[in-house]
CSV table of C-alpha atoms and ligand atoms in Angstrom, one decimal:
chain,number,residue,atom,x,y,z
A,1,MET,CA,-24.2,8.9,-11.4
A,2,GLU,CA,-26.4,10.1,-14.4
A,3,ASP,CA,-23.8,12.5,-15.7
A,4,LYS,CA,-21.0,9.9,-15.3
A,5,ILE,CA,-23.0,7.4,-17.3
A,6,ALA,CA,-23.7,10.1,-20.0
A,7,GLN,CA,-20.0,10.9,-20.1
A,8,LEU,CA,-19.0,7.2,-20.5
A,9,LYS,CA,-21.7,6.7,-23.2
A,10,GLU,CA,-20.3,9.6,-25.1
A,11,MET,CA,-16.7,8.4,-24.8
A,12,ILE,CA,-17.7,5.0,-26.1
A,13,ALA,CA,-19.7,6.5,-29.0
A,14,ASP,CA,-16.6,8.5,-30.1
A,15,SER,CA,-14.1,5.7,-30.0
A,16,ASP,CA,-13.2,2.5,-32.0
A,17,ASN,CA,-10.1,1.6,-29.9
A,18,ILE,CA,-11.4,0.7,-26.4
A,19,VAL,CA,-9.6,-1.8,-24.3
A,20,PHE,CA,-11.1,-3.4,-21.2
A,21,PHE,CA,-9.0,-4.6,-18.2
A,22,GLY,CA,-11.0,-6.5,-15.5
A,23,GLY,CA,-11.0,-8.7,-12.5
A,24,ALA,CA,-13.2,-10.8,-10.2
A,25,GLY,CA,-15.7,-8.0,-9.7
A,26,VAL,CA,-16.9,-8.4,-13.3
A,27,SER,CA,-18.3,-11.8,-12.4
A,28,THR,CA,-19.8,-11.2,-8.9
A,29,GLU,CA,-23.1,-10.3,-10.5
A,30,SER,CA,-23.0,-13.8,-12.1
A,31,GLY,CA,-22.8,-15.3,-8.6
A,32,ILE,CA,-19.0,-15.9,-8.4
A,33,PRO,CA,-17.5,-14.5,-5.2
A,34,ASP,CA,-14.4,-12.2,-5.6
A,35,PHE,CA,-11.5,-12.3,-3.2
A,36,ARG,CA,-11.7,-9.0,-1.3
A,37,SER,CA,-15.4,-7.9,-1.0
A,38,VAL,CA,-17.1,-8.5,2.4
A,39,ASP,CA,-18.7,-11.7,1.1
A,40,GLY,CA,-15.5,-12.6,-1.0
A,41,LEU,CA,-13.3,-15.6,-0.5
A,42,TYR,CA,-11.0,-13.8,1.9
A,43,ASN,CA,-13.8,-13.4,4.4
A,44,GLN,CA,-14.9,-17.0,4.3
A,45,LYS,CA,-13.6,-19.6,6.7
A,46,TRP,CA,-10.9,-21.8,5.3
A,47,LYS,CA,-7.9,-23.3,7.0
A,48,TYR,CA,-5.6,-21.2,4.8
A,49,PRO,CA,-6.2,-17.9,2.9
A,50,PRO,CA,-7.0,-18.3,-0.8
A,51,GLU,CA,-3.7,-17.1,-2.0
A,52,THR,CA,-2.0,-19.8,0.0
A,53,ILE,CA,-4.2,-22.6,-1.3
A,54,LEU,CA,-3.9,-21.2,-4.8
A,55,SER,CA,-0.1,-21.3,-4.8
A,56,ARG,CA,2.2,-23.6,-6.6
A,57,SER,CA,3.9,-24.8,-3.4
A,58,PHE,CA,0.6,-25.6,-1.7
A,59,PHE,CA,-0.7,-27.4,-4.9
A,60,GLU,CA,2.4,-29.6,-4.9
A,61,ARG,CA,2.4,-30.2,-1.1
A,62,ASP,CA,-1.3,-30.9,-0.7
A,63,PRO,CA,-3.2,-31.4,-4.0
A,64,ALA,CA,-6.1,-33.1,-2.2
A,65,GLU,CA,-6.9,-30.0,-0.1
A,66,TYR,CA,-6.2,-27.8,-3.2
A,67,TYR,CA,-8.9,-29.7,-5.1
A,68,ARG,CA,-11.3,-29.5,-2.2
A,69,PHE,CA,-11.1,-25.7,-2.4
A,70,HIS,CA,-11.1,-25.7,-6.2
A,71,ARG,CA,-14.3,-27.8,-6.5
A,72,GLU,CA,-16.1,-26.0,-3.8
A,73,LYS,CA,-15.1,-22.4,-4.5
A,74,LEU,CA,-13.9,-22.0,-8.1
A,75,VAL,CA,-16.3,-24.3,-9.9
A,76,ILE,CA,-19.8,-23.0,-9.8
A,77,ASP,CA,-22.5,-24.8,-11.7
A,78,GLY,CA,-24.8,-23.0,-14.0
A,79,VAL,CA,-23.1,-19.5,-13.9
A,80,LYS,CA,-24.0,-17.3,-16.8
A,81,PRO,CA,-22.4,-14.1,-18.2
A,82,ASN,CA,-24.0,-10.9,-16.8
A,83,ARG,CA,-24.7,-7.5,-18.4
A,84,ALA,CA,-21.1,-6.4,-18.2
A,85,HIS,CA,-19.8,-9.5,-20.1
A,86,LEU,CA,-22.6,-9.2,-22.6
A,87,ARG,CA,-22.2,-5.5,-23.4
A,88,LEU,CA,-18.4,-5.9,-23.7
A,89,ALA,CA,-19.0,-8.7,-26.3
A,90,GLN,CA,-21.4,-6.5,-28.1
A,91,LEU,CA,-18.9,-3.6,-28.2
A,92,GLU,CA,-16.3,-5.9,-29.8
A,93,GLN,CA,-18.9,-7.0,-32.4
A,94,GLU,CA,-19.6,-3.3,-33.1
A,95,GLY,CA,-15.8,-2.8,-33.8
A,96,LYS,CA,-15.3,-0.5,-30.8
A,97,LEU,CA,-13.6,-2.8,-28.4
A,98,LYS,CA,-10.2,-4.3,-29.4
A,99,ALA,CA,-9.5,-6.6,-26.5
A,100,VAL,CA,-10.7,-7.8,-23.1
A,101,ILE,CA,-7.8,-8.4,-20.7
A,102,THR,CA,-8.9,-10.3,-17.7
A,103,GLN,CA,-7.5,-11.6,-14.5
A,104,ASN,CA,-10.5,-14.0,-14.2
A,105,ILE,CA,-10.4,-17.7,-14.8
A,106,ASP,CA,-14.1,-18.4,-15.3
A,107,GLY,CA,-14.4,-18.2,-19.1
A,108,LEU,CA,-17.5,-15.9,-18.8
A,109,HIS,CA,-16.3,-13.3,-21.4
A,110,GLN,CA,-16.0,-16.1,-24.0
A,111,ALA,CA,-19.4,-17.4,-22.9
A,112,ALA,CA,-20.8,-14.0,-23.6
A,113,GLY,CA,-19.4,-14.0,-27.1
A,114,SER,CA,-16.1,-12.1,-26.8
A,115,LYS,CA,-13.5,-13.3,-29.2
A,116,ASN,CA,-10.3,-11.5,-28.3
A,117,VAL,CA,-9.9,-12.3,-24.6
A,118,LEU,CA,-6.5,-12.3,-23.0
A,119,GLU,CA,-6.6,-14.5,-19.9
A,120,LEU,CA,-3.7,-13.3,-17.7
A,121,HIS,CA,-4.4,-16.0,-15.1
A,122,GLY,CA,-5.5,-18.9,-17.4
A,123,SER,CA,-8.8,-20.7,-17.2
A,124,ILE,CA,-10.5,-23.3,-15.0
A,125,LEU,CA,-12.2,-24.6,-18.2
A,126,ARG,CA,-8.9,-26.2,-19.3
A,127,ALA,CA,-6.6,-28.8,-17.6
A,128,TYR,CA,-3.3,-30.6,-18.4
A,129,CYS,CA,-0.9,-33.1,-16.8
A,130,SER,CA,1.7,-31.4,-14.7
A,131,ARG,CA,4.2,-34.1,-15.7
A,132,CYS,CA,3.7,-34.8,-19.5
A,133,ARG,CA,1.6,-31.7,-20.3
A,134,LYS,CA,-1.1,-33.8,-22.0
A,135,PRO,CA,-4.3,-31.7,-22.2
A,136,TYR,CA,-7.5,-32.8,-20.5
A,137,PRO,CA,-11.0,-31.4,-20.5
A,138,ALA,CA,-11.8,-29.6,-17.2
A,139,GLU,CA,-14.6,-32.2,-16.4
A,140,ILE,CA,-11.8,-34.5,-15.3
A,141,ILE,CA,-11.3,-32.1,-12.4
A,142,ASN,CA,-14.7,-30.7,-11.9
A,143,LYS,CA,-16.8,-33.8,-12.1
A,144,GLY,CA,-14.4,-36.1,-10.3
A,145,SER,CA,-13.2,-36.4,-6.8
A,146,GLY,CA,-9.8,-36.6,-5.1
A,147,VAL,CA,-6.6,-35.8,-7.1
A,148,PRO,CA,-7.1,-36.5,-10.8
A,149,ARG,CA,-4.2,-38.4,-12.4
A,150,CYS,CA,-2.9,-38.7,-16.0
A,151,SER,CA,-2.2,-42.1,-17.6
A,152,CYS,CA,1.5,-41.3,-17.1
A,153,GLY,CA,0.9,-41.1,-13.3
A,154,GLY,CA,1.3,-37.3,-13.2
A,155,VAL,CA,-1.1,-35.0,-11.3
A,156,ILE,CA,-3.6,-33.3,-13.6
A,157,ARG,CA,-3.8,-29.6,-12.9
A,158,PRO,CA,-6.1,-26.7,-14.0
A,159,ASP,CA,-4.7,-24.4,-16.7
A,160,ILE,CA,-4.5,-21.5,-14.3
A,161,VAL,CA,-1.6,-19.4,-13.1
A,162,LEU,CA,-1.1,-20.2,-9.5
A,163,TYR,CA,0.5,-17.8,-7.1
A,164,GLU,CA,4.3,-18.1,-7.3
A,165,GLU,CA,4.0,-18.9,-11.0
A,166,PRO,CA,4.9,-16.4,-13.8
A,167,LEU,CA,2.4,-15.1,-16.3
A,168,ASP,CA,2.6,-16.2,-19.9
A,169,ASN,CA,5.0,-14.0,-21.8
A,170,ASP,CA,3.1,-13.9,-25.0
A,171,ILE,CA,-0.1,-12.9,-23.3
A,172,VAL,CA,1.6,-10.2,-21.3
A,173,ARG,CA,3.3,-8.8,-24.4
A,174,SER,CA,0.0,-8.7,-26.2
A,175,ALA,CA,-1.8,-7.1,-23.3
A,176,ILE,CA,0.9,-4.4,-23.0
A,177,SER,CA,0.5,-3.6,-26.7
A,178,TYR,CA,-3.3,-3.3,-26.5
A,179,ILE,CA,-3.1,-1.1,-23.4
A,180,ARG,CA,-0.3,1.1,-24.8
A,181,ASN,CA,-2.2,1.7,-28.0
A,182,ALA,CA,-5.6,2.1,-26.5
A,183,ASP,CA,-7.6,5.3,-26.9
A,184,ILE,CA,-9.9,4.5,-23.9
A,185,LEU,CA,-8.8,2.1,-21.2
A,186,ILE,CA,-11.8,0.9,-19.1
A,187,ILE,CA,-10.7,-0.9,-15.9
A,188,GLY,CA,-13.5,-2.7,-14.0
A,189,GLY,CA,-14.2,-5.0,-11.1
A,190,THR,CA,-10.6,-5.2,-9.8
A,191,SER,CA,-9.0,-4.1,-6.5
A,192,LEU,CA,-5.7,-3.6,-8.5
A,193,ASN,CA,-3.9,-5.4,-5.7
A,194,VAL,CA,-2.6,-8.5,-7.5
A,195,TYR,CA,0.7,-8.0,-9.3
A,196,PRO,CA,2.2,-8.3,-11.9
A,197,ALA,CA,-1.3,-8.1,-13.6
A,198,ALA,CA,-2.3,-4.8,-12.0
A,199,GLY,CA,1.0,-3.2,-13.1
A,200,LEU,CA,0.1,-3.6,-16.8
A,201,ILE,CA,-2.3,-0.6,-16.6
A,202,ASN,CA,0.8,1.6,-16.1
A,203,TYR,CA,1.5,1.1,-19.9
A,204,TYR,CA,-1.6,3.2,-20.8
A,205,ARG,CA,-0.6,6.5,-22.3
A,206,GLY,CA,-4.0,8.1,-23.1
A,207,LYS,CA,-6.1,10.5,-21.3
A,208,LYS,CA,-9.3,8.5,-21.0
A,209,LEU,CA,-8.8,6.2,-18.1
A,210,VAL,CA,-12.2,4.9,-16.8
A,211,LEU,CA,-12.4,3.1,-13.5
A,212,ILE,CA,-15.6,1.2,-12.6
A,213,ASN,CA,-15.3,-0.5,-9.2
A,214,LEU,CA,-17.5,-0.8,-6.1
A,215,SER,CA,-14.7,0.0,-3.7
A,216,GLU,CA,-11.8,2.4,-3.9
A,217,THR,CA,-8.5,1.3,-5.6
A,218,PRO,CA,-4.9,2.5,-5.4
A,219,TYR,CA,-5.4,3.9,-8.9
A,220,ASP,CA,-8.5,6.1,-8.3
A,221,SER,CA,-6.5,9.3,-8.4
A,222,TYR,CA,-5.2,8.5,-11.9
A,223,ALA,CA,-8.7,8.0,-13.4
A,224,ASP,CA,-10.2,10.5,-15.7
A,225,LEU,CA,-13.7,9.1,-15.0
A,226,ILE,CA,-14.4,7.1,-11.8
A,227,ILE,CA,-17.6,5.2,-11.1
A,228,HIS,CA,-18.1,3.4,-7.8
A,229,GLU,CA,-21.1,1.4,-8.9
A,230,LYS,CA,-21.9,-2.2,-9.9
A,231,ILE,CA,-20.2,-2.8,-13.3
A,232,GLY,CA,-23.1,-4.9,-14.7
A,233,GLU,CA,-25.5,-2.0,-13.9
A,234,VAL,CA,-23.1,0.5,-15.5
A,235,PHE,CA,-22.6,-1.5,-18.7
A,236,SER,CA,-26.4,-2.1,-19.1
A,237,ARG,CA,-26.7,1.7,-19.5
A,238,VAL,CA,-23.9,2.6,-21.9
B,301,CNA,P1,-10.4,-8.8,-6.0
B,301,CNA,O1,-9.1,-8.4,-5.3
B,301,CNA,O2,-11.3,-9.7,-5.2
B,301,CNA,O3,-11.1,-7.4,-6.2
B,301,CNA,C1,-12.4,-7.4,-6.8
B,301,CNA,C2,-12.9,-5.9,-6.8
B,301,CNA,O4,-14.1,-5.9,-7.5
B,301,CNA,C3,-13.1,-5.3,-5.4
B,301,CNA,O5,-12.4,-4.1,-5.3
B,301,CNA,C4,-14.6,-5.1,-5.4
B,301,CNA,O6,-15.0,-3.9,-4.7
B,301,CNA,C5,-15.0,-5.0,-6.8
B,301,CNA,N1,-16.3,-5.5,-7.2
B,301,CNA,C6,-17.0,-6.6,-6.7
B,301,CNA,N2,-18.2,-6.7,-7.3
B,301,CNA,C7,-18.3,-5.6,-8.2
B,301,CNA,C8,-19.3,-5.2,-9.1
B,301,CNA,N3,-20.4,-5.9,-9.2
B,301,CNA,N4,-19.1,-4.1,-9.8
B,301,CNA,C9,-17.9,-3.4,-9.7
B,301,CNA,N5,-16.9,-3.7,-8.8
B,301,CNA,C10,-17.1,-4.9,-8.1
B,301,CNA,O7,-10.2,-9.4,-7.4
B,301,CNA,P2,-9.1,-9.0,-8.5
B,301,CNA,O8,-9.6,-9.6,-9.8
B,301,CNA,O9,-8.7,-7.6,-8.5
B,301,CNA,O10,-7.9,-9.9,-8.0
B,301,CNA,C11,-7.2,-10.7,-8.8
B,301,CNA,C12,-7.4,-12.2,-8.5
B,301,CNA,C13,-8.7,-12.6,-8.1
B,301,CNA,C14,-7.1,-12.8,-9.8
B,301,CNA,O11,-6.0,-13.7,-9.7
B,301,CNA,C15,-8.4,-13.7,-10.2
B,301,CNA,O12,-8.0,-14.9,-10.8
B,301,CNA,C16,-9.0,-14.0,-8.9
B,301,CNA,N6,-10.4,-14.4,-8.9
B,301,CNA,C17,-11.0,-14.6,-10.0
B,301,CNA,C18,-12.4,-15.0,-10.0
B,301,CNA,C19,-13.1,-15.3,-11.3
B,301,CNA,O13,-12.5,-15.8,-12.2
B,301,CNA,N7,-14.4,-14.9,-11.4
B,301,CNA,C20,-13.0,-15.0,-8.8
B,301,CNA,C21,-12.3,-14.8,-7.6
B,301,CNA,C22,-11.0,-14.4,-7.7
């Protein structure tokens, strides 16, 4: 571990073109469960698996049950950025990190001070009407009960990308450009199982692919530096 930390520290010191690509594991140390860890949402008892509840067809079929899950599992009061979010924000301020590309929907990178955050899956901190697209503050979902409705009668939905929905083209294009041009690509806290997001890392052309994840991923053999430790712990030391 010590020499891997030293190696990562040196790589970071030598670069001003780092891009970070992350997932739910970046926020577990803030108290938000991921999907696939033992205490993640896949291993908790719900009538349907998370990817069913978080799908477009389920949302349209049973918005009340969707919102029960959303309020209980996605909205967690008082969460704060952890050492990974904070160090990444600092690296951006120092002019070393060009972008954070995240699959997370929790807004914690921005809360930590990161400015250039590409949210591949949107954010639970925004909402809009699924019929007229009028924007709403997230409180209308988070603090209310039942299915929130717009003045036009449409169902208000969170501004997240549900399963079965496409990613935003502009965000994907921008993410590809950052990844393709990155000197160092640091991937962290993601099982790299959710597509198309995970496929974006195939655009990386460099030779400094760093992977920080507690468990193994399908991309481990491609990494130039692999650290199977807690990401907040790692970033507190580089
Ligand atoms: P995932 O499939 O749940 O994988 C998370 C990975 O992170 C696992 O491989 C874990 O081993 C690893 N991990 C957990 N904790 C740590 C830690 N402290 N340090 C290092 N590694 C850790 O999640 P992905 O992001 O890969 O899957 C993509 C989904 C999950 C996206 O659509 C997200 O929107 C969705 N999600 C987001 C959040 C959030 O916004 N915080 C929470 C839960 C799920």
